[in-house]
């Protein structure tokens, strides 16, 4: 099993909601936008959406929008005919054609060049397209599933992403919360990864405590990497904190409280949304009024400081939070 197809774990209410949304999205046959930090499993949810859909018997085609410059992106997506450009000696179907009857996964959609965003929007609207150098009009028949770790709403406001494409994609939106916001998934994920890496290994209670105490900024991908490294050091069937020696340091602070975890979630959501309170409230799963009340409790009044002052306050509060506990893993 490769990381492209890791175990699907949904022990937390947040992940139950993600799977519920994926199931609903699957039957709509509409474009889907999946957001979340790096390593949260966006491609895994995209594949699950494809497998649950009426297109599951069709092809699954994936494309990383950050991996190609604009002129190559167009030829990859739309294909080309002989003579379309230097070196085009034979026809090549594009990924839209190859994904006909199935799903086309556009990873890192936020990195797609603006010119290509306009062409993608036309395809999403059902407009026929041409191969480069071609004259035959091709009707699109691929379901688009897009993913990004960027905040597209902020990018659209800044002109870095087309707002019309953003609103078109967000009609079916699945957000995967980071692992630090769904603590119930950490140990089930760790056990599933261990079964994949070495079925004979198990975690000691102290190792489990160490895994639970860390924030996992790299999410499930970082967790898997840490367990691979630790499994190489383990000499017994039980993995202890000593096998995480390159990662684990002493931690003086006690376990996180629900209040402190909620505060960290809110502050992180505000940082990720560049201070957009409505979007931050949506990401955390609370109302904007509740978020405003929490900000008042944290000393960040709704009508108080400007955005720059707010970010300075956020930074100070984040530093105060971080100083209350030592990190359990080194960078």
Coordinates of C-alpha atoms in Angstrom, one line a residue:
X1 CA 0.0 0.0 0.0
X2 CA 1.4 3.4 -0.9
X3 CA 0.7 6.7 0.7
X4 CA -1.6 7.5 -2.3
X5 CA -4.0 4.9 -0.8
X6 CA -3.6 5.1 3.0
X7 CA -6.1 3.6 5.4
X8 CA -9.3 5.6 5.7
X9 CA -9.9 6.3 9.4
X10 CA -12.9 8.3 10.7
X11 CA -13.1 8.0 14.4
X12 CA -13.8 11.7 15.0
X13 CA -17.1 13.5 14.4
X14 CA -15.3 15.8 12.1
X15 CA -14.2 12.9 9.8
X16 CA -17.7 11.4 10.0
X17 CA -18.9 14.6 8.6
X18 CA -16.3 14.6 5.9
X19 CA -17.4 11.1 4.8
X20 CA -21.0 12.1 5.0
X21 CA -20.3 15.1 2.6
X22 CA -18.3 12.9 0.3
X23 CA -21.2 10.4 0.1
X24 CA -23.6 13.3 -0.8
X25 CA -21.2 14.8 -3.3
X26 CA -20.7 11.4 -5.0
X27 CA -24.3 11.2 -6.1
X28 CA -24.5 14.8 -7.4
X29 CA -22.1 14.3 -10.3
X30 CA -21.0 17.9 -9.9
X31 CA -17.6 19.4 -9.5
X32 CA -16.2 19.0 -6.0
X33 CA -13.7 21.2 -4.1
X34 CA -11.7 19.5 -1.3
X35 CA -9.7 21.8 1.0
X36 CA -7.3 21.1 3.9
X37 CA -3.8 21.4 5.0
X38 CA -1.0 19.4 3.4
X39 CA -1.1 15.8 4.5
X40 CA -4.7 15.7 5.6
X41 CA -5.8 13.1 3.0
X42 CA -7.5 15.2 0.3
X43 CA -6.7 12.8 -2.5
X44 CA -7.9 9.9 -0.3
X45 CA -11.3 11.6 0.1
X46 CA -11.3 12.5 -3.7
X47 CA -10.8 8.8 -4.5
X48 CA -13.5 7.8 -2.1
X49 CA -15.9 10.3 -3.7
X50 CA -15.1 8.8 -7.1
X51 CA -15.6 5.2 -5.9
X52 CA -18.9 6.1 -4.4
X53 CA -20.2 7.8 -7.5
X54 CA -21.9 6.6 -10.6
X55 CA -18.6 7.1 -12.4
X56 CA -16.8 4.5 -10.3
X57 CA -16.4 2.1 -13.3
X58 CA -14.9 4.9 -15.4
X59 CA -11.3 6.1 -15.3
X60 CA -9.6 7.9 -12.5
X61 CA -7.1 10.5 -13.8
X62 CA -5.0 12.8 -11.7
X63 CA -3.1 16.0 -12.5
X64 CA -0.9 18.2 -10.2
X65 CA -1.5 21.8 -11.3
X66 CA 1.7 22.9 -9.7
X67 CA 3.9 20.5 -11.6
X68 CA 3.7 22.1 -15.1
X69 CA 4.2 25.6 -16.6
X70 CA 1.1 27.1 -18.2
X71 CA 1.9 26.2 -21.9
X72 CA 2.5 22.5 -20.9
X73 CA -0.6 22.5 -18.6
X74 CA -2.8 23.4 -21.6
X75 CA -1.4 20.6 -23.8
X76 CA -1.7 18.1 -20.9
X77 CA -5.3 18.9 -20.1
X78 CA -6.6 19.5 -23.6
X79 CA -4.3 17.4 -25.8
X80 CA -2.9 18.4 -29.2
X81 CA -2.7 17.6 -32.9
X82 CA 0.4 17.1 -35.0
X83 CA 2.0 20.4 -35.8
X84 CA 0.4 22.3 -32.9
X85 CA 3.8 23.2 -31.7
X86 CA 7.4 22.3 -32.2
X87 CA 7.9 18.6 -31.4
X88 CA 4.2 17.7 -31.8
X89 CA 4.6 15.0 -34.4
X90 CA 1.6 12.8 -33.5
X91 CA -1.8 13.4 -31.9
X92 CA -2.2 13.2 -28.1
X93 CA -5.5 13.1 -26.2
X94 CA -5.7 15.4 -23.2
X95 CA -6.5 14.4 -19.7
X96 CA -10.1 15.6 -20.1
X97 CA -10.5 13.0 -22.9
X98 CA -8.7 10.3 -21.0
X99 CA -11.0 10.9 -18.0
X100 CA -14.2 10.7 -20.1
X101 CA -16.9 8.8 -18.2
X102 CA -14.8 9.0 -15.0
X103 CA -13.2 11.6 -12.7
X104 CA -10.3 14.1 -13.3
X105 CA -8.6 15.0 -10.0
X106 CA -6.9 18.4 -10.2
X107 CA -4.6 18.6 -7.2
X108 CA -3.3 21.9 -6.0
X109 CA -5.9 23.8 -8.0
X110 CA -4.8 27.0 -6.4
X111 CA -1.6 26.9 -8.4
X112 CA -3.4 26.7 -11.8
X113 CA -2.4 29.8 -13.9
X114 CA -5.1 32.4 -14.3
X115 CA -5.3 31.8 -18.1
X116 CA -6.0 28.1 -17.6
X117 CA -8.6 28.9 -14.9
X118 CA -10.7 30.7 -17.5
X119 CA -10.5 27.6 -19.8
X120 CA -11.3 25.3 -16.9
X121 CA -14.4 27.3 -16.0
X122 CA -15.7 26.9 -19.6
X123 CA -15.2 23.2 -19.4
X124 CA -17.0 23.1 -16.0
X125 CA -19.9 24.9 -17.7
X126 CA -20.1 22.2 -20.3
X127 CA -18.6 24.1 -23.3
X128 CA -16.9 22.0 -25.9
X129 CA -13.1 22.4 -26.3
X130 CA -10.5 21.9 -28.9
X131 CA -7.2 20.1 -28.8
X132 CA -4.3 22.4 -29.4
X133 CA -4.1 22.8 -33.2
X134 CA -7.3 20.9 -33.6
X135 CA -10.6 21.8 -35.3
X136 CA -12.8 19.0 -33.8
X137 CA -15.0 20.2 -30.9
X138 CA -14.9 17.8 -28.0
X139 CA -17.7 17.7 -25.4
X140 CA -16.4 17.3 -21.9
X141 CA -17.5 14.2 -20.0
X142 CA -15.3 14.1 -16.9
X143 CA -16.3 14.9 -13.4
X144 CA -13.9 17.4 -11.9
X145 CA -12.6 17.0 -8.3
X146 CA -10.3 19.7 -7.2
X147 CA -8.1 20.0 -4.1
X148 CA -6.0 22.7 -2.5
X149 CA -4.3 23.6 0.7
X150 CA -4.8 27.3 0.0
X151 CA -7.6 29.6 1.1
X152 CA -9.1 30.2 -2.3
X153 CA -11.6 32.8 -0.9
X154 CA -8.6 35.0 0.2
X155 CA -6.8 34.3 -3.1
X156 CA -9.9 35.4 -5.1
X157 CA -10.1 38.6 -3.1
X158 CA -6.5 39.3 -3.8
X159 CA -6.9 38.5 -7.6
X160 CA -4.7 35.4 -7.4
X161 CA -7.6 33.1 -8.2
X162 CA -10.7 33.8 -10.4
X163 CA -13.6 34.5 -8.2
X164 CA -16.1 33.0 -10.7
X165 CA -14.2 29.7 -10.8
X166 CA -14.0 29.7 -7.0
X167 CA -17.7 30.2 -6.6
X168 CA -18.3 27.5 -9.3
X169 CA -16.2 25.0 -7.4
X170 CA -17.3 25.8 -3.9
X171 CA -20.9 24.8 -4.6
X172 CA -19.8 21.3 -3.4
X173 CA -17.1 21.9 -0.8
X174 CA -15.5 19.4 1.5
X175 CA -13.1 20.7 4.1
X176 CA -10.8 18.2 6.0
X177 CA -9.8 19.6 9.4
X178 CA -6.2 19.2 10.4
X179 CA -5.2 16.3 12.6
X180 CA -4.7 18.5 15.7
X181 CA -8.4 19.4 15.5
X182 CA -9.6 15.7 15.5
X183 CA -7.6 14.1 18.2
X184 CA -9.8 11.0 18.2
X185 CA -8.3 10.0 14.8
X186 CA -4.6 10.1 15.9
X187 CA -4.3 6.7 17.6
X188 CA -6.6 4.8 15.1
X189 CA -4.5 6.3 12.3
X190 CA -1.3 5.3 14.0
X191 CA -2.5 1.7 14.5
X192 CA -3.6 1.5 10.9
X193 CA -0.2 2.8 9.7
X194 CA 1.6 0.4 12.0
X195 CA -0.4 -2.5 10.6
X196 CA 0.7 -1.3 7.1
X197 CA 4.3 -0.8 8.1
X198 CA 4.9 -3.7 10.4
X199 CA 1.9 -5.8 11.5
X200 CA 3.9 -7.2 14.5
X201 CA 4.4 -3.8 16.2
X202 CA 2.1 -2.2 18.7
X203 CA 2.3 1.1 20.6
X204 CA 3.0 1.3 24.3
X205 CA 0.8 3.6 26.4
X206 CA 3.6 6.1 26.8
X207 CA 4.2 6.2 23.1
X208 CA 0.4 6.7 22.6
X209 CA 0.5 9.6 25.0
X210 CA 3.4 11.1 23.1
X211 CA 1.6 10.9 19.8
X212 CA -1.5 12.4 21.3
X213 CA 0.3 15.3 22.8
X214 CA 1.9 16.5 19.5
X215 CA 0.2 19.0 17.2
X216 CA 1.2 17.1 13.9
X217 CA 1.6 20.2 11.6
X218 CA 2.3 17.7 8.8
X219 CA -0.9 15.8 9.6
X220 CA -1.4 12.2 8.7
X221 CA 1.6 12.2 6.3
X222 CA 3.9 13.3 9.1
X223 CA 2.4 10.8 11.5
X224 CA 3.1 8.0 9.0
X225 CA 6.7 9.2 8.5
X226 CA 7.3 9.3 12.2
X227 CA 6.1 5.7 12.7
X228 CA 8.2 4.5 9.8
X229 CA 11.3 6.0 11.4
X230 CA 10.4 4.6 14.8
X231 CA 9.7 1.1 13.4
X232 CA 13.3 1.0 12.1
X233 CA 14.6 1.5 15.7
X234 CA 12.2 -0.9 17.5
X235 CA 13.8 -4.1 18.5
X236 CA 10.7 -5.6 20.2
X237 CA 7.0 -6.0 19.4
X238 CA 6.2 -2.9 21.5
X239 CA 7.1 0.6 20.3
X240 CA 7.9 3.0 23.1
X241 CA 8.8 6.7 23.3
X242 CA 12.5 5.7 23.2
X243 CA 12.0 4.6 19.6
X244 CA 10.9 8.2 18.8
X245 CA 14.2 9.5 20.1
X246 CA 14.8 11.8 17.2
X247 CA 11.4 13.3 17.5
X248 CA 10.4 13.2 21.2
X249 CA 11.6 15.6 23.8
X250 CA 10.5 16.1 27.4
X251 CA 7.2 17.9 27.8
X252 CA 6.5 19.7 31.1
X253 CA 3.0 20.9 30.3
X254 CA 0.0 18.8 31.2
X255 CA -2.6 17.6 28.7
X256 CA -4.5 20.1 26.6
X257 CA -7.9 21.3 27.9
X258 CA -11.0 21.6 25.7
X259 CA -10.8 25.3 26.1
X260 CA -7.2 25.6 25.1
X261 CA -7.8 23.3 22.1
X262 CA -10.7 25.5 21.0
X263 CA -8.6 28.6 21.3
X264 CA -5.8 27.0 19.2
X265 CA -8.4 25.9 16.6
X266 CA -9.9 29.4 16.4
X267 CA -6.5 31.2 16.2
X268 CA -5.2 28.7 13.5
X269 CA -8.4 29.2 11.5
X270 CA -8.0 33.0 11.6
X271 CA -4.4 32.7 10.5
X272 CA -5.3 30.4 7.6
X273 CA -8.0 32.8 6.5
X274 CA -6.0 36.0 6.9
X275 CA -8.4 37.3 9.5
X276 CA -11.6 36.5 7.6
X277 CA -13.9 35.8 10.6
X278 CA -16.8 34.3 8.6
X279 CA -14.5 31.8 6.9
X280 CA -12.7 31.1 10.2
X281 CA -16.0 30.4 12.0
X282 CA -17.0 28.0 9.1
X283 CA -13.8 26.1 9.4
X284 CA -14.0 25.7 13.1
X285 CA -17.7 24.8 12.9
X286 CA -19.2 27.6 15.1
X287 CA -21.3 30.6 14.3
X288 CA -19.8 34.0 13.6
X289 CA -21.4 35.3 16.8
X290 CA -19.8 32.6 18.9
X291 CA -16.4 33.3 17.3
X292 CA -16.8 37.0 18.0
X293 CA -17.6 36.2 21.6
X294 CA -14.5 34.0 21.9
X295 CA -12.4 36.8 20.3
X296 CA -13.6 39.2 23.0
X297 CA -12.6 36.7 25.6
X298 CA -9.1 36.5 24.0
X299 CA -8.8 40.3 23.9
X300 CA -9.5 40.6 20.2
X301 CA -12.6 42.8 20.0
X302 CA -14.8 42.5 16.8
X303 CA -14.8 46.3 16.2
X304 CA -11.4 47.0 17.8
X305 CA -8.1 46.8 16.1
X306 CA -7.5 46.9 12.3
X307 CA -6.4 43.8 10.5
X308 CA -2.7 44.5 11.0
X309 CA -3.3 45.1 14.7
X310 CA -5.3 42.0 14.9
X311 CA -2.5 39.9 13.4
X312 CA -0.1 41.4 15.9
X313 CA -2.5 40.4 18.7
X314 CA -2.8 37.0 17.2
X315 CA 0.9 36.6 17.1
X316 CA 1.3 37.7 20.7
X317 CA -1.5 35.3 21.8
X318 CA 0.0 32.5 19.8
X319 CA 3.4 33.1 21.4
X320 CA 1.8 33.1 24.9
X321 CA 0.1 29.8 24.1
X322 CA 3.2 28.2 22.8
X323 CA 5.3 29.3 25.8
X324 CA 2.9 27.5 28.1
X325 CA 4.1 24.1 26.7
X326 CA 7.2 22.7 25.1
X327 CA 6.8 21.1 21.7
X328 CA 7.0 17.3 21.8
X329 CA 8.5 16.9 18.4
X330 CA 11.5 18.7 17.0
X331 CA 11.2 20.5 13.7

